[in-house]
PDB file of C-alpha atoms in Angstrom:
ATOM      1  CA  MET A   1      -0.042  -0.113  -0.061  1.00 57.00           C
ATOM      2  CA  SER A   2       1.509   3.319  -1.258  1.00 89.00           C
ATOM      3  CA  SER A   3       1.448   6.130   1.683  1.00 96.00           C
ATOM      4  CA  VAL A   4       2.825   9.498   2.575  1.00 97.00           C
ATOM      5  CA  ALA A   5       4.249  11.435   5.545  1.00 98.00           C
ATOM      6  CA  PHE A   6       4.560  15.064   6.033  1.00 98.00           C
ATOM      7  CA  TYR A   7       6.655  17.465   7.533  1.00 98.00           C
ATOM      8  CA  VAL A   8       4.831  21.140   7.502  1.00 98.00           C
ATOM      9  CA  THR A   9       7.372  23.640   8.920  1.00 98.00           C
ATOM     10  CA  ALA A  10       7.802  27.436   9.143  1.00 98.00           C
ATOM     11  CA  HIS A  11      11.776  27.458   8.615  1.00 97.00           C
ATOM     12  CA  GLN A  12      14.187  25.237   6.834  1.00 97.00           C
ATOM     13  CA  ASP A  13      15.957  23.878   9.858  1.00 97.00           C
ATOM     14  CA  ASP A  14      13.053  23.272  12.145  1.00 98.00           C
ATOM     15  CA  TRP A  15      12.440  19.523  11.226  1.00 98.00           C
ATOM     16  CA  GLU A  16      16.269  18.776  11.629  1.00 98.00           C
ATOM     17  CA  LEU A  17      16.656  20.588  14.841  1.00 97.00           C
ATOM     18  CA  PHE A  18      13.625  19.417  16.586  1.00 98.00           C
ATOM     19  CA  ARG A  19      12.380  16.233  14.489  1.00 98.00           C
ATOM     20  CA  GLY A  20      15.359  15.057  12.439  1.00 98.00           C
ATOM     21  CA  TYR A  21      15.865  11.459  13.610  1.00 98.00           C
ATOM     22  CA  GLN A  22      12.069  10.847  12.836  1.00 98.00           C
ATOM     23  CA  ALA A  23      12.348  12.212   9.542  1.00 98.00           C
ATOM     24  CA  TYR A  24      15.466  10.486   8.822  1.00 97.00           C
ATOM     25  CA  VAL A  25      13.873   7.237   9.670  1.00 96.00           C
ATOM     26  CA  ASP A  26      11.054   7.883   7.705  1.00 97.00           C
ATOM     27  CA  ILE A  27      12.877   8.357   4.634  1.00 95.00           C
ATOM     28  CA  GLU A  28      15.544   5.934   5.196  1.00 93.00           C
ATOM     29  CA  GLN A  29      13.432   2.963   6.119  1.00 91.00           C
ATOM     30  CA  THR A  30       9.982   3.269   4.804  1.00 92.00           C
ATOM     31  CA  PRO A  31       9.107   1.185   1.688  1.00 91.00           C
ATOM     32  CA  ALA A  32      10.111   2.434  -1.500  1.00 88.00           C
ATOM     33  CA  ASP A  33       6.326   3.504  -2.419  1.00 91.00           C
ATOM     34  CA  THR A  34       6.080   5.645   0.794  1.00 95.00           C
ATOM     35  CA  LYS A  35       6.802   9.144  -0.036  1.00 96.00           C
ATOM     36  CA  ILE A  36       7.904  11.793   2.427  1.00 97.00           C
ATOM     37  CA  VAL A  37       6.636  15.409   1.778  1.00 98.00           C
ATOM     38  CA  PHE A  38       8.105  18.785   3.080  1.00 98.00           C
ATOM     39  CA  ILE A  39       6.295  21.912   3.170  1.00 98.00           C
ATOM     40  CA  TYR A  40       8.229  25.029   4.163  1.00 98.00           C
ATOM     41  CA  THR A  41       5.924  28.026   4.496  1.00 98.00           C
ATOM     42  CA  THR A  42       8.425  30.814   4.902  1.00 98.00           C
ATOM     43  CA  ALA A  43      11.698  31.588   3.202  1.00 97.00           C
ATOM     44  CA  GLY A  44      13.460  31.719   6.513  1.00 95.00           C
ATOM     45  CA  ASP A  45      14.927  35.211   5.331  1.00 94.00           C
ATOM     46  CA  ALA A  46      15.130  36.633   8.953  1.00 91.00           C
ATOM     47  CA  GLY A  47      14.443  39.848   7.473  1.00 88.00           C
ATOM     48  CA  ARG A  48      17.726  39.981   5.670  1.00 91.00           C
ATOM     49  CA  GLU A  49      18.360  41.100   2.083  1.00 87.00           C
ATOM     50  CA  ASP A  50      21.077  38.941   1.057  1.00 92.00           C
ATOM     51  CA  ASP A  51      21.200  35.511  -0.287  1.00 94.00           C
ATOM     52  CA  TYR A  52      20.782  33.667   3.581  1.00 94.00           C
ATOM     53  CA  TRP A  53      16.930  32.566   2.347  1.00 96.00           C
ATOM     54  CA  GLU A  54      18.639  30.699  -0.811  1.00 96.00           C
ATOM     55  CA  ARG A  55      21.143  29.158   1.339  1.00 96.00           C
ATOM     56  CA  ARG A  56      18.857  27.536   3.933  1.00 96.00           C
ATOM     57  CA  GLU A  57      16.990  26.405   1.151  1.00 96.00           C
ATOM     58  CA  LEU A  58      19.669  24.702  -0.136  1.00 94.00           C
ATOM     59  CA  GLY A  59      20.891  23.580   3.307  1.00 95.00           C
ATOM     60  CA  ALA A  60      17.403  21.935   3.611  1.00 96.00           C
ATOM     61  CA  LEU A  61      17.549  20.171   0.176  1.00 95.00           C
ATOM     62  CA  ARG A  62      20.977  18.634   1.511  1.00 93.00           C
ATOM     63  CA  ALA A  63      19.492  17.717   4.729  1.00 95.00           C
ATOM     64  CA  GLN A  64      16.731  15.607   2.869  1.00 95.00           C
ATOM     65  CA  ALA A  65      19.326  14.193   0.595  1.00 93.00           C
ATOM     66  CA  CYS A  66      21.561  13.040   3.641  1.00 93.00           C
ATOM     67  CA  ALA A  67      18.891  10.916   4.839  1.00 94.00           C
ATOM     68  CA  LEU A  68      18.141   9.580   1.277  1.00 92.00           C
ATOM     69  CA  ASN A  69      21.636   8.580   0.636  1.00 88.00           C
ATOM     70  CA  ARG A  70      22.055   6.949   4.369  1.00 82.00           C
ATOM     71  CA  MET A  71      24.750   9.541   5.334  1.00 79.00           C
ATOM     72  CA  GLN A  72      27.166   8.436   2.412  1.00 77.00           C
ATOM     73  CA  GLN A  73      29.473  10.833   1.234  1.00 67.00           C
ATOM     74  CA  PRO A  74      29.645  12.617  -1.550  1.00 57.00           C
ATOM     75  CA  ASN A  75      25.841  13.690  -0.666  1.00 66.00           C
ATOM     76  CA  ASN A  76      25.081  13.367  -4.235  1.00 65.00           C
ATOM     77  CA  TYR A  77      21.145  12.987  -5.441  1.00 70.00           C
ATOM     78  CA  HIS A  78      18.957  13.182  -8.315  1.00 76.00           C
ATOM     79  CA  LEU A  79      16.966  16.294  -7.872  1.00 85.00           C
ATOM     80  CA  LEU A  80      14.142  17.653 -10.043  1.00 89.00           C
ATOM     81  CA  PRO A  81      12.903  21.074  -9.619  1.00 93.00           C
ATOM     82  CA  ASP A  82       9.668  22.309 -11.147  1.00 95.00           C
ATOM     83  CA  VAL A  83       6.602  24.558 -10.098  1.00 97.00           C
ATOM     84  CA  PHE A  84       3.407  23.288  -8.496  1.00 98.00           C
ATOM     85  CA  ILE A  85       0.089  25.347  -8.846  1.00 98.00           C
ATOM     86  CA  ALA A  86      -1.636  24.748  -5.442  1.00 98.00           C
ATOM     87  CA  ASN A  87      -4.915  27.031  -5.100  1.00 98.00           C
ATOM     88  CA  GLY A  88      -3.895  28.983  -7.969  1.00 98.00           C
ATOM     89  CA  HIS A  89      -0.532  29.963  -6.539  1.00 98.00           C
ATOM     90  CA  GLN A  90       2.839  28.909  -7.995  1.00 97.00           C
ATOM     91  CA  ILE A  91       5.041  27.020  -5.539  1.00 98.00           C
ATOM     92  CA  ALA A  92       8.549  25.901  -5.836  1.00 97.00           C
ATOM     93  CA  ARG A  93       8.777  22.232  -5.635  1.00 97.00           C
ATOM     94  CA  PHE A  94      12.005  19.946  -5.416  1.00 96.00           C
ATOM     95  CA  GLN A  95      11.664  16.188  -6.099  1.00 95.00           C
ATOM     96  CA  GLN A  96      14.582  13.949  -5.004  1.00 93.00           C
ATOM     97  CA  ALA A  97      15.387  10.231  -5.736  1.00 88.00           C
ATOM     98  CA  ARG A  98      18.762   8.507  -4.780  1.00 81.00           C
ATOM     99  CA  VAL A  99      19.511   7.840  -8.455  1.00 78.00           C
ATOM    100  CA  VAL A 100      17.946   8.504 -11.737  1.00 77.00           C
ATOM    101  CA  LYS A 101      16.138   5.229 -12.130  1.00 79.00           C
ATOM    102  CA  GLU A 102      14.924   5.073  -8.407  1.00 83.00           C
ATOM    103  CA  PRO A 103      11.212   6.301  -7.781  1.00 87.00           C
ATOM    104  CA  ILE A 104      11.064   9.824  -6.277  1.00 91.00           C
ATOM    105  CA  LYS A 105      10.976   9.591  -2.512  1.00 94.00           C
ATOM    106  CA  VAL A 106      11.161  13.004  -1.192  1.00 96.00           C
ATOM    107  CA  VAL A 107       9.344  15.966  -2.507  1.00 97.00           C
ATOM    108  CA  SER A 108       9.625  19.504  -0.808  1.00 97.00           C
ATOM    109  CA  TYR A 109       7.480  22.470  -1.154  1.00 98.00           C
ATOM    110  CA  HIS A 110       8.914  26.065  -0.859  1.00 98.00           C
ATOM    111  CA  MET A 111       6.221  28.554  -0.099  1.00 98.00           C
ATOM    112  CA  ARG A 112       8.885  31.063   0.414  1.00 98.00           C
ATOM    113  CA  LEU A 113       6.779  33.482   2.406  1.00 98.00           C
ATOM    114  CA  PRO A 114       8.560  36.656   4.413  1.00 96.00           C
ATOM    115  CA  ASP A 115       9.129  35.476   8.080  1.00 92.00           C
ATOM    116  CA  GLY A 116       7.969  37.337  11.020  1.00 78.00           C
ATOM    117  CA  HIS A 117      10.646  39.889  10.821  1.00 73.00           C
ATOM    118  CA  LYS A 118       8.848  42.041   8.269  1.00 73.00           C
ATOM    119  CA  LEU A 119       5.594  43.765   7.759  1.00 84.00           C
ATOM    120  CA  GLU A 120       4.421  41.073   5.460  1.00 91.00           C
ATOM    121  CA  SER A 121       4.253  38.289   7.672  1.00 95.00           C
ATOM    122  CA  LEU A 122       2.170  35.421   8.620  1.00 97.00           C
ATOM    123  CA  GLN A 123       0.978  36.801  11.700  1.00 96.00           C
ATOM    124  CA  ASN A 124       0.096  39.971   9.980  1.00 96.00           C
ATOM    125  CA  LEU A 125      -2.063  37.914   7.400  1.00 97.00           C
ATOM    126  CA  HIS A 126      -3.979  36.221  10.140  1.00 97.00           C
ATOM    127  CA  GLN A 127      -4.580  39.136  12.410  1.00 96.00           C
ATOM    128  CA  ASN A 128      -4.827  42.047  10.283  1.00 96.00           C
ATOM    129  CA  GLY A 129      -5.376  40.747   6.861  1.00 96.00           C
ATOM    130  CA  GLN A 130      -2.089  42.097   5.495  1.00 96.00           C
ATOM    131  CA  PRO A 131      -1.595  40.160   2.056  1.00 97.00           C
ATOM    132  CA  ILE A 132       1.918  38.555   2.117  1.00 97.00           C
ATOM    133  CA  THR A 133       3.774  38.055  -1.294  1.00 97.00           C
ATOM    134  CA  ALA A 134       6.324  35.040  -1.985  1.00 97.00           C
ATOM    135  CA  ILE A 135       9.972  36.488  -1.707  1.00 96.00           C
ATOM    136  CA  GLY A 136      11.536  36.358  -5.298  1.00 94.00           C
ATOM    137  CA  GLN A 137       7.960  35.938  -6.761  1.00 95.00           C
ATOM    138  CA  PRO A 138       6.083  39.345  -6.971  1.00 94.00           C
ATOM    139  CA  THR A 139       3.271  37.546  -8.466  1.00 95.00           C
ATOM    140  CA  THR A 140       2.333  35.123  -5.889  1.00 97.00           C
ATOM    141  CA  THR A 141       0.450  36.913  -3.341  1.00 98.00           C
ATOM    142  CA  TYR A 142      -1.833  35.388  -0.423  1.00 98.00           C
ATOM    143  CA  THR A 143      -4.435  37.886   0.069  1.00 98.00           C
ATOM    144  CA  SER A 144      -6.255  36.248   2.959  1.00 98.00           C
ATOM    145  CA  TRP A 145      -5.550  33.950   5.786  1.00 98.00           C
ATOM    146  CA  ASN A 146      -8.156  31.415   4.185  1.00 98.00           C
ATOM    147  CA  ASP A 147      -6.141  31.902   0.990  1.00 98.00           C
ATOM    148  CA  PHE A 148      -2.963  30.770   2.853  1.00 98.00           C
ATOM    149  CA  CYS A 149      -4.615  27.707   4.628  1.00 98.00           C
ATOM    150  CA  SER A 150      -6.501  26.453   1.421  1.00 98.00           C
ATOM    151  CA  THR A 151      -3.001  26.265  -0.256  1.00 98.00           C
ATOM    152  CA  VAL A 152      -1.446  24.328   2.462  1.00 98.00           C
ATOM    153  CA  GLY A 153      -4.466  22.284   2.493  1.00 98.00           C
ATOM    154  CA  ALA A 154      -4.240  21.766  -1.444  1.00 98.00           C
ATOM    155  CA  ILE A 155      -0.625  20.762  -1.123  1.00 98.00           C
ATOM    156  CA  LEU A 156      -1.574  17.888   1.364  1.00 98.00           C
ATOM    157  CA  GLU A 157      -4.588  16.927  -0.514  1.00 98.00           C
ATOM    158  CA  HIS A 158      -2.620  16.515  -3.602  1.00 97.00           C
ATOM    159  CA  GLU A 159       0.066  14.382  -2.295  1.00 97.00           C
ATOM    160  CA  THR A 160      -2.283  12.396  -0.196  1.00 97.00           C
ATOM    161  CA  ALA A 161      -4.220  11.545  -3.374  1.00 96.00           C
ATOM    162  CA  GLN A 162      -1.579   9.854  -4.817  1.00 93.00           C
ATOM    163  CA  THR A 163      -1.628   6.945  -2.341  1.00 95.00           C
ATOM    164  CA  THR A 164      -3.848   4.575  -0.983  1.00 94.00           C
ATOM    165  CA  SER A 165      -3.243   5.757   2.734  1.00 90.00           C
ATOM    166  CA  PRO A 166      -6.431   7.596   4.109  1.00 92.00           C
ATOM    167  CA  ASN A 167      -4.789   8.987   7.279  1.00 97.00           C
ATOM    168  CA  PRO A 168      -1.190  10.265   6.787  1.00 98.00           C
ATOM    169  CA  TRP A 169       0.948  11.635   9.405  1.00 98.00           C
ATOM    170  CA  VAL A 170       1.854  15.134   9.704  1.00 98.00           C
ATOM    171  CA  ASN A 171       4.637  16.562  11.777  1.00 98.00           C
ATOM    172  CA  ALA A 172       4.638  20.194  12.886  1.00 98.00           C
ATOM    173  CA  ALA A 173       5.467  22.282  15.643  1.00 98.00           C
ATOM    174  CA  ASP A 174       3.047  22.121  18.703  1.00 98.00           C
ATOM    175  CA  TRP A 175       0.427  24.877  18.489  1.00 97.00           C
ATOM    176  CA  ASN A 176      -0.749  24.712  22.065  1.00 97.00           C
ATOM    177  CA  GLU A 177       0.925  27.015  24.240  1.00 96.00           C
ATOM    178  CA  GLN A 178       0.512  24.877  27.338  1.00 96.00           C
ATOM    179  CA  TYR A 179       2.776  22.196  25.638  1.00 97.00           C
ATOM    180  CA  ASN A 180       5.001  24.188  23.408  1.00 98.00           C
ATOM    181  CA  PRO A 181       5.405  28.003  25.309  1.00 97.00           C
ATOM    182  CA  GLU A 182       7.435  30.956  23.775  1.00 93.00           C
ATOM    183  CA  ASP A 183       7.772  29.428  20.471  1.00 97.00           C
ATOM    184  CA  HIS A 184       8.462  31.355  17.307  1.00 96.00           C
ATOM    185  CA  VAL A 185       5.498  33.408  15.792  1.00 96.00           C
ATOM    186  CA  ASP A 186       6.078  31.809  12.481  1.00 97.00           C
ATOM    187  CA  HIS A 187       5.818  28.018  13.971  1.00 98.00           C
ATOM    188  CA  ARG A 188       2.815  29.242  15.844  1.00 97.00           C
ATOM    189  CA  GLU A 189       1.091  30.575  12.549  1.00 98.00           C
ATOM    190  CA  THR A 190       2.039  27.474  10.465  1.00 98.00           C
ATOM    191  CA  ALA A 191       0.685  25.150  13.292  1.00 98.00           C
ATOM    192  CA  LEU A 192      -2.633  27.126  13.310  1.00 98.00           C
ATOM    193  CA  ALA A 193      -3.089  26.989   9.470  1.00 98.00           C
ATOM    194  CA  LEU A 194      -2.717  23.337   9.968  1.00 98.00           C
ATOM    195  CA  GLN A 195      -5.431  23.226  12.449  1.00 98.00           C
ATOM    196  CA  ALA A 196      -7.719  25.127  10.003  1.00 98.00           C
ATOM    197  CA  VAL A 197      -6.666  22.168   7.414  1.00 98.00           C
ATOM    198  CA  TYR A 198      -7.635  19.437   9.824  1.00 98.00           C
ATOM    199  CA  GLN A 199     -10.893  21.169  10.719  1.00 97.00           C
ATOM    200  CA  ALA A 200     -12.052  21.426   7.212  1.00 97.00           C
ATOM    201  CA  THR A 201     -10.970  17.673   6.783  1.00 96.00           C
ATOM    202  CA  ASN A 202     -12.550  16.313   9.577  1.00 96.00           C
ATOM    203  CA  ASN A 203      -9.253  15.716  11.399  1.00 97.00           C
ATOM    204  CA  LYS A 204      -8.384  12.811   8.676  1.00 97.00           C
ATOM    205  CA  PHE A 205      -4.639  13.318   9.464  1.00 98.00           C
ATOM    206  CA  HIS A 206      -2.906  11.692  12.327  1.00 98.00           C
ATOM    207  CA  ARG A 207      -0.871  14.500  13.864  1.00 98.00           C
ATOM    208  CA  ALA A 208       2.559  14.536  15.778  1.00 98.00           C
ATOM    209  CA  TRP A 209       3.171  18.026  17.431  1.00 98.00           C
ATOM    210  CA  PHE A 210       6.700  18.595  18.318  1.00 98.00           C
ATOM    211  CA  ARG A 211       7.961  20.786  20.904  1.00 98.00           C
ATOM    212  CA  THR A 212      10.416  23.421  19.851  1.00 98.00           C
ATOM    213  CA  TYR A 213      12.439  26.146  21.758  1.00 97.00           C
ATOM    214  CA  CYS A 214      10.873  25.345  25.115  1.00 97.00           C
ATOM    215  CA  THR A 215      12.921  22.101  25.090  1.00 98.00           C
ATOM    216  CA  ARG A 216      16.268  23.907  25.803  1.00 96.00           C
ATOM    217  CA  GLY A 217      15.739  23.544  29.537  1.00 94.00           C
ATOM    218  CA  LEU A 218      14.430  20.000  29.209  1.00 97.00           C
ATOM    219  CA  PRO A 219      16.766  16.718  29.758  1.00 97.00           C
ATOM    220  CA  MET A 220      18.467  15.307  26.720  1.00 97.00           C
ATOM    221  CA  ASN A 221      16.653  12.217  25.905  1.00 98.00           C
ATOM    222  CA  MET A 222      18.883  11.073  22.603  1.00 98.00           C
ATOM    223  CA  ASP A 223      21.930   9.327  22.213  1.00 97.00           C
ATOM    224  CA  GLY A 224      23.689   6.856  20.291  1.00 98.00           C
ATOM    225  CA  ALA A 225      22.339   5.966  16.745  1.00 96.00           C
ATOM    226  CA  ARG A 226      19.295   8.123  17.022  1.00 97.00           C
ATOM    227  CA  LEU A 227      21.395  10.904  17.835  1.00 98.00           C
ATOM    228  CA  MET A 228      23.971  10.182  15.264  1.00 97.00           C
ATOM    229  CA  ARG A 229      21.490  10.248  12.525  1.00 96.00           C
ATOM    230  CA  LYS A 230      19.653  13.508  13.848  1.00 97.00           C
ATOM    231  CA  ARG A 231      23.059  15.123  13.828  1.00 97.00           C
ATOM    232  CA  ALA A 232      24.093  14.058  10.437  1.00 95.00           C
ATOM    233  CA  VAL A 233      20.681  15.808   8.859  1.00 96.00           C
ATOM    234  CA  TYR A 234      21.495  18.784  10.949  1.00 96.00           C
ATOM    235  CA  THR A 235      25.268  19.272   9.959  1.00 95.00           C
ATOM    236  CA  GLU A 236      24.298  18.905   6.149  1.00 93.00           C
ATOM    237  CA  TYR A 237      21.651  21.899   6.946  1.00 95.00           C
ATOM    238  CA  ALA A 238      24.187  23.761   8.458  1.00 95.00           C
ATOM    239  CA  SER A 239      27.013  23.255   5.762  1.00 93.00           C
ATOM    240  CA  GLU A 240      25.247  25.458   3.488  1.00 93.00           C
ATOM    241  CA  ALA A 241      23.004  27.970   5.944  1.00 92.00           C
ATOM    242  CA  GLY A 242      26.106  28.435   8.190  1.00 87.00           C
ATOM    243  CA  ASP A 243      27.092  26.837  11.167  1.00 75.00           C
ATOM    244  CA  GLU A 244      24.627  27.134  14.107  1.00 79.00           C
ATOM    245  CA  ALA A 245      26.538  25.230  16.991  1.00 84.00           C
ATOM    246  CA  GLN A 246      24.768  26.937  20.088  1.00 90.00           C
ATOM    247  CA  GLU A 247      21.343  25.631  18.580  1.00 93.00           C
ATOM    248  CA  TRP A 248      22.542  22.325  18.193  1.00 95.00           C
ATOM    249  CA  ALA A 249      23.972  22.509  21.870  1.00 94.00           C
ATOM    250  CA  ASP A 250      20.675  23.607  23.062  1.00 95.00           C
ATOM    251  CA  TYR A 251      18.236  21.742  21.154  1.00 97.00           C
ATOM    252  CA  GLY A 252      19.878  18.899  19.036  1.00 96.00           C
ATOM    253  CA  PRO A 253      20.213  16.037  21.599  1.00 97.00           C
ATOM    254  CA  LYS A 254      16.229  16.078  22.478  1.00 98.00           C
ATOM    255  CA  ASP A 255      13.161  15.007  20.913  1.00 98.00           C
ATOM    256  CA  TYR A 256       9.837  15.808  22.733  1.00 98.00           C
ATOM    257  CA  CYS A 257       6.406  15.077  20.745  1.00 98.00           C
ATOM    258  CA  ARG A 258       2.763  14.550  21.329  1.00 98.00           C
ATOM    259  CA  THR A 259       0.671  12.732  19.144  1.00 98.00           C
ATOM    260  CA  VAL A 260      -2.985  13.282  18.198  1.00 98.00           C
ATOM    261  CA  PRO A 261      -4.689  10.110  16.054  1.00 98.00           C
ATOM    262  CA  ALA A 262      -6.983  10.853  13.002  1.00 98.00           C
ATOM    263  CA  GLY A 263     -10.561  11.545  13.615  1.00 96.00           C
ATOM    264  CA  GLN A 264      -9.610  13.040  17.179  1.00 95.00           C
ATOM    265  CA  SER A 265     -10.192  16.622  17.580  1.00 91.00           C
ATOM    266  CA  GLU A 266      -7.628  18.553  19.539  1.00 87.00           C
TER     267      GLU A 266
END
């Protein structure tokens, strides 16, 4: 039975830093007909005007490929870039396979919206109706919160429709401040968009909500092979985006997550 698993994050390093081991296992150990799909809602530009967001995007692709290649070096992979139309919007998409003749295993969608450091942000779109335009794509503008949520939902529905699995898993930063306090605003808004999608689809997705920056003060709960695999994907990301040793020290050896089964409300 073909299936799919999703990782929906605001930034290019979120899954590597907070859910890297599970993503690695999903890519490496699931059957060939299981696809792993990443959706990045922002460009991760941090308000900068240089090529930082592009380096972060490339870093995410390298991290995905690291698991695809089972940490083998050099980190080569077969990459197919194209543009996908979701809810009338152009979304940059990359499809990855280990080698040319193998089926596509990893797909990533890059919405490239400005992150929370600018007037145009997911929070302003949600709270104030401020339209938001994708970085480098002046014709791709989201005019309402429903427009953004519907686009995320359209990607989820498209990939789910390619499988025989009615209830895929979606991994994302926890929206609930009781479990995940003091989170980044882009994480929270991305999670709230997913909540809207789940409500519109009768909660048909299994949900894995991971904790993020609040884990800084929590005990380390990873070691051995699990930690090695997580470190490998984060190292590949950092090789392009820049070394972020302090973030790894604070959050790397940790994985805190709660799950909600399909059909159950939050």
